[in-house]
Amino acid sequence: MEPDESQNPSKKASKKEAAKLEKQRRREQHAAAAATSGVSALSVDSPDPLAANYGDVPLAELQSKAISGRVWTQVGSLTDQLKDRAVLVRGRAQAIRAVGKKIAFLVVRERGCTVQCVLTAAPDLVSPQMVKYATGVNRESFVDVEGVVSVPGVPIKGATQQVEIQVRKLYCVNSAGNTLPINIEDASRSEVEIEKALEAGEQLVRVNQDTRLNFRFLDLRTAANQGIFRVQCQVENIFRQFLLNEEFVGIHTPKLIAGSSEGGSAVFRLDYKGTPACLAQSPQLHKQMAICGDFGRVFEIGPVFRAEDSFTHRHLCEFTGLDVEMEIKEHYAEVMDIVDRLFIAMFDSLNEKCQKELEAIGKQYPFKPLKYLRKTLRLPFQEGIQMLKEAGVEVDPYGDLNTESEKTLGRLVAERYGTDFYILHRYPLAVRPFYTMPCEDDPAYSNSFDVFIRACGIDVTTISTYIDSFRYGAPPHGGFGVGLERVVMLFCALNNIRKTSLFPRDPQRIAP
């Protein structure tokens, strides 16, 4: 039986006092815990005294009305050397993750590089309202982040940069739509990752090629694509700089011409003010005329158009041509000398200067580095035919090699000579363009060559000006042309040339 407290007022008062003290103790404990964790006592719905530190940037602020003098740091430049430094970065909100109401992680991406930004609610620094705002930013929105660089004690798996930004200010410069037609995380996934997930019973989204190309402006944001087109830029730069150093002159030839420049029917025909015309299949005729114009050595980087109905992994209807033409003093080997040194310089430079880009490409599209010799192998066509015959492949000794024969020969060359890059020369004359010189010792073959990485029927009246250019004295000359997209595709061992064309044009695609 419980004692009657009404009979003992002092005991009753003592119990009330104890309850009061316990209530006060709990209140103080809660306040102390809040102070210790740095969490503001403000509700996310309360008026925020730190409201100026975050929000959407008004249009008026983006209308170039003033220069503030602020300095942005590139995400790719964020390293541990900037520890404890205040920085300002601009990029896309790639991923946002909330941890309760007081902490949020925001991954910001700029040009393929990413950094993890941390918002932690703390008095006078970051409000709960700011954390809530951050979690509501749409992925792929452009944001400005101001904060202090910190170096965590463990590796950061979700970002390229191994530092964090402790956020102090966050502004949305331009908001992306709520729903993306392509999730960048899905578009960045490798086939290896997808297959491993399937084996583990998990199904990951696979973004197919047509979807990628339909929304190419989104697909280009992946780290691999950023790497591919930076490598492509470097290929073009090396090509130009190497040839300039070899006393070549850069030229620009017309892309509207009266007749076919390569022969055949694979030309885009059009009406040119009432006169039949076509888009140039190559700058071949005009670069030869430039040699007749005494430039000595010329090169061009420009668009090339082929109307072939080729639905293959390596053909496009429009691509960027890297073309060369030069005087020959004695032997067409002089042209092969240029090819040799040009491509070795190109491969060396890519391996040296594009390590980060090649790593990004390889992460999504794994590939083995290109094997090449310091002195490029020059294999006569007849020897190549013999190698194929010895391997059991029957080919016409005076015919061209089809794709399968080329692949087989590339494998045989790699096994015998230890190189993925070689020159095959002295092709049969019958399979070369009309302007090719026959060999002196055997007119069935020609002074011509093709370059391998990894594995006549013309209406004369339409090219009369080209023919006339040879009537008044022309030096012996030779040259070559290669597609920029194909060089990058083969160097990075990609399986489709559409991956190396910014906005591909093939028989079925003329948009976007």
mmCIF file of C-alpha atoms in Angstrom, residues 300-440:
data_model
loop_
_atom_site.group_PDB
_atom_site.id
_atom_site.type_symbol
_atom_site.label_atom_id
_atom_site.label_comp_id
_atom_site.label_asym_id
_atom_site.label_seq_id
_atom_site.Cartn_x
_atom_site.Cartn_y
_atom_site.Cartn_z
ATOM 1 C CA GLU A 300 44.490 21.990 -94.008
ATOM 2 C CA ILE A 301 42.142 21.198 -91.132
ATOM 3 C CA GLY A 302 38.569 21.381 -92.373
ATOM 4 C CA PRO A 303 35.232 19.665 -93.035
ATOM 5 C CA VAL A 304 34.956 16.774 -95.476
ATOM 6 C CA PHE A 305 31.712 15.418 -96.920
ATOM 7 C CA ARG A 306 31.032 11.838 -98.021
ATOM 8 C CA ALA A 307 27.556 10.760 -99.183
ATOM 9 C CA GLU A 308 28.279 7.070 -98.632
ATOM 10 C CA ASP A 309 25.453 4.933 -97.271
ATOM 11 C CA SER A 310 27.878 3.349 -94.834
ATOM 12 C CA PHE A 311 26.133 2.196 -91.684
ATOM 13 C CA THR A 312 29.347 1.194 -89.942
ATOM 14 C CA HIS A 313 31.113 2.020 -86.696
ATOM 15 C CA ARG A 314 33.815 4.027 -88.514
ATOM 16 C CA HIS A 315 32.073 6.057 -91.242
ATOM 17 C CA LEU A 316 30.458 9.492 -91.119
ATOM 18 C CA CYS A 317 28.897 11.693 -93.796
ATOM 19 C CA GLU A 318 30.765 14.714 -92.442
ATOM 20 C CA PHE A 319 34.055 14.677 -90.599
ATOM 21 C CA THR A 320 37.079 16.873 -89.980
ATOM 22 C CA GLY A 321 39.939 16.156 -92.343
ATOM 23 C CA LEU A 322 43.621 16.541 -91.477
ATOM 24 C CA ASP A 323 45.246 16.944 -94.900
ATOM 25 C CA VAL A 324 48.817 17.403 -96.087
ATOM 26 C CA GLU A 325 50.485 17.944 -99.480
ATOM 27 C CA MET A 326 54.184 18.549 -100.143
ATOM 28 C CA GLU A 327 56.815 18.670 -102.845
ATOM 29 C CA ILE A 328 58.898 15.522 -103.300
ATOM 30 C CA LYS A 329 62.561 15.829 -104.168
ATOM 31 C CA GLU A 330 63.356 12.201 -104.973
ATOM 32 C CA HIS A 331 61.069 9.586 -103.400
ATOM 33 C CA TYR A 332 57.579 9.307 -101.917
ATOM 34 C CA ALA A 333 59.285 7.984 -98.779
ATOM 35 C CA GLU A 334 59.797 11.683 -97.969
ATOM 36 C CA VAL A 335 56.051 11.895 -97.347
ATOM 37 C CA MET A 336 56.144 8.762 -95.205
ATOM 38 C CA ASP A 337 58.963 10.354 -93.188
ATOM 39 C CA ILE A 338 56.615 13.213 -92.298
ATOM 40 C CA VAL A 339 53.834 10.767 -91.422
ATOM 41 C CA ASP A 340 56.222 8.812 -89.215
ATOM 42 C CA ARG A 341 57.512 11.765 -87.210
ATOM 43 C CA LEU A 342 54.118 13.528 -87.078
ATOM 44 C CA PHE A 343 52.222 10.635 -85.541
ATOM 45 C CA ILE A 344 54.980 9.636 -83.120
ATOM 46 C CA ALA A 345 55.087 13.256 -81.907
ATOM 47 C CA MET A 346 51.297 13.194 -81.621
ATOM 48 C CA PHE A 347 51.158 9.947 -79.626
ATOM 49 C CA ASP A 348 53.995 11.060 -77.339
ATOM 50 C CA SER A 349 52.292 14.380 -76.642
ATOM 51 C CA LEU A 350 48.900 12.815 -75.920
ATOM 52 C CA ASN A 351 50.444 10.353 -73.458
ATOM 53 C CA GLU A 352 52.371 13.148 -71.754
ATOM 54 C CA LYS A 353 49.873 16.017 -71.702
ATOM 55 C CA CYS A 354 46.486 14.275 -71.610
ATOM 56 C CA GLN A 355 46.964 11.810 -68.763
ATOM 57 C CA LYS A 356 43.955 13.094 -66.815
ATOM 58 C CA GLU A 357 41.735 13.046 -69.909
ATOM 59 C CA LEU A 358 42.857 9.567 -70.966
ATOM 60 C CA GLU A 359 42.220 8.321 -67.435
ATOM 61 C CA ALA A 360 38.662 9.720 -67.545
ATOM 62 C CA ILE A 361 38.036 8.079 -70.925
ATOM 63 C CA GLY A 362 39.486 4.764 -69.756
ATOM 64 C CA LYS A 363 37.317 4.728 -66.654
ATOM 65 C CA GLN A 364 34.140 4.579 -68.764
ATOM 66 C CA TYR A 365 35.649 2.942 -71.859
ATOM 67 C CA PRO A 366 38.573 0.785 -70.673
ATOM 68 C CA PHE A 367 41.373 0.456 -73.259
ATOM 69 C CA LYS A 368 44.976 -0.628 -73.535
ATOM 70 C CA PRO A 369 47.522 2.099 -74.398
ATOM 71 C CA LEU A 370 48.520 2.221 -78.047
ATOM 72 C CA LYS A 371 51.735 0.337 -78.809
ATOM 73 C CA TYR A 372 54.014 2.063 -81.333
ATOM 74 C CA LEU A 373 57.668 1.969 -82.367
ATOM 75 C CA ARG A 374 60.097 4.873 -82.257
ATOM 76 C CA LYS A 375 60.622 4.267 -85.995
ATOM 77 C CA THR A 376 57.313 3.403 -87.632
ATOM 78 C CA LEU A 377 57.089 0.084 -89.454
ATOM 79 C CA ARG A 378 56.712 0.453 -93.242
ATOM 80 C CA LEU A 379 55.216 -2.744 -94.616
ATOM 81 C CA PRO A 380 55.003 -3.260 -98.414
ATOM 82 C CA PHE A 381 51.533 -4.277 -99.543
ATOM 83 C CA GLN A 382 52.834 -7.507 -101.061
ATOM 84 C CA GLU A 383 54.399 -8.522 -97.735
ATOM 85 C CA GLY A 384 51.108 -7.800 -95.989
ATOM 86 C CA ILE A 385 49.312 -10.029 -98.487
ATOM 87 C CA GLN A 386 51.859 -12.766 -97.827
ATOM 88 C CA MET A 387 51.322 -12.498 -94.054
ATOM 89 C CA LEU A 388 47.581 -12.895 -94.590
ATOM 90 C CA LYS A 389 48.060 -15.896 -96.859
ATOM 91 C CA GLU A 390 50.319 -17.572 -94.292
ATOM 92 C CA ALA A 391 47.545 -17.043 -91.739
ATOM 93 C CA GLY A 392 45.045 -18.745 -94.049
ATOM 94 C CA VAL A 393 43.354 -15.580 -95.339
ATOM 95 C CA GLU A 394 42.919 -15.563 -99.123
ATOM 96 C CA VAL A 395 42.951 -12.070 -100.638
ATOM 97 C CA ASP A 396 43.322 -10.667 -104.142
ATOM 98 C CA PRO A 397 46.983 -9.531 -104.468
ATOM 99 C CA TYR A 398 45.849 -6.704 -106.761
ATOM 100 C CA GLY A 399 42.707 -5.811 -104.875
ATOM 101 C CA ASP A 400 41.983 -3.660 -101.829
ATOM 102 C CA LEU A 401 41.755 -5.005 -98.284
ATOM 103 C CA ASN A 402 38.326 -5.247 -96.727
ATOM 104 C CA THR A 403 37.691 -4.388 -93.088
ATOM 105 C CA GLU A 404 38.149 -7.933 -91.825
ATOM 106 C CA SER A 405 41.436 -8.362 -93.719
ATOM 107 C CA GLU A 406 42.696 -5.061 -92.302
ATOM 108 C CA LYS A 407 41.834 -6.192 -88.761
ATOM 109 C CA THR A 408 43.548 -9.538 -89.278
ATOM 110 C CA LEU A 409 46.661 -7.919 -90.728
ATOM 111 C CA GLY A 410 46.746 -5.478 -87.805
ATOM 112 C CA ARG A 411 46.675 -8.380 -85.353
ATOM 113 C CA LEU A 412 49.434 -10.196 -87.257
ATOM 114 C CA VAL A 413 51.594 -7.062 -87.348
ATOM 115 C CA ALA A 414 51.103 -6.522 -83.598
ATOM 116 C CA GLU A 415 52.153 -10.102 -82.895
ATOM 117 C CA ARG A 416 55.201 -10.061 -85.178
ATOM 118 C CA TYR A 417 56.436 -6.493 -84.797
ATOM 119 C CA GLY A 418 54.965 -5.389 -81.453
ATOM 120 C CA THR A 419 53.204 -2.298 -82.803
ATOM 121 C CA ASP A 420 49.590 -1.148 -83.257
ATOM 122 C CA PHE A 421 50.681 1.591 -85.668
ATOM 123 C CA TYR A 422 52.224 0.981 -89.074
ATOM 124 C CA ILE A 423 52.304 2.159 -92.702
ATOM 125 C CA LEU A 424 51.234 -0.168 -95.528
ATOM 126 C CA HIS A 425 52.639 1.074 -98.854
ATOM 127 C CA ARG A 426 52.955 0.183 -102.575
ATOM 128 C CA TYR A 427 49.230 -0.425 -102.971
ATOM 129 C CA PRO A 428 47.893 -1.898 -106.232
ATOM 130 C CA LEU A 429 47.349 0.986 -108.663
ATOM 131 C CA ALA A 430 43.860 -0.246 -109.571
ATOM 132 C CA VAL A 431 42.490 0.466 -106.099
ATOM 133 C CA ARG A 432 43.975 3.949 -105.689
ATOM 134 C CA PRO A 433 42.599 7.348 -106.823
ATOM 135 C CA PHE A 434 43.241 8.538 -110.370
ATOM 136 C CA TYR A 435 45.975 10.984 -109.355
ATOM 137 C CA THR A 436 48.239 8.279 -107.856
ATOM 138 C CA MET A 437 51.709 7.676 -109.369
ATOM 139 C CA PRO A 438 52.510 4.121 -110.627
ATOM 140 C CA CYS A 439 55.618 2.405 -109.253
ATOM 141 C CA GLU A 440 58.710 2.668 -111.441
#
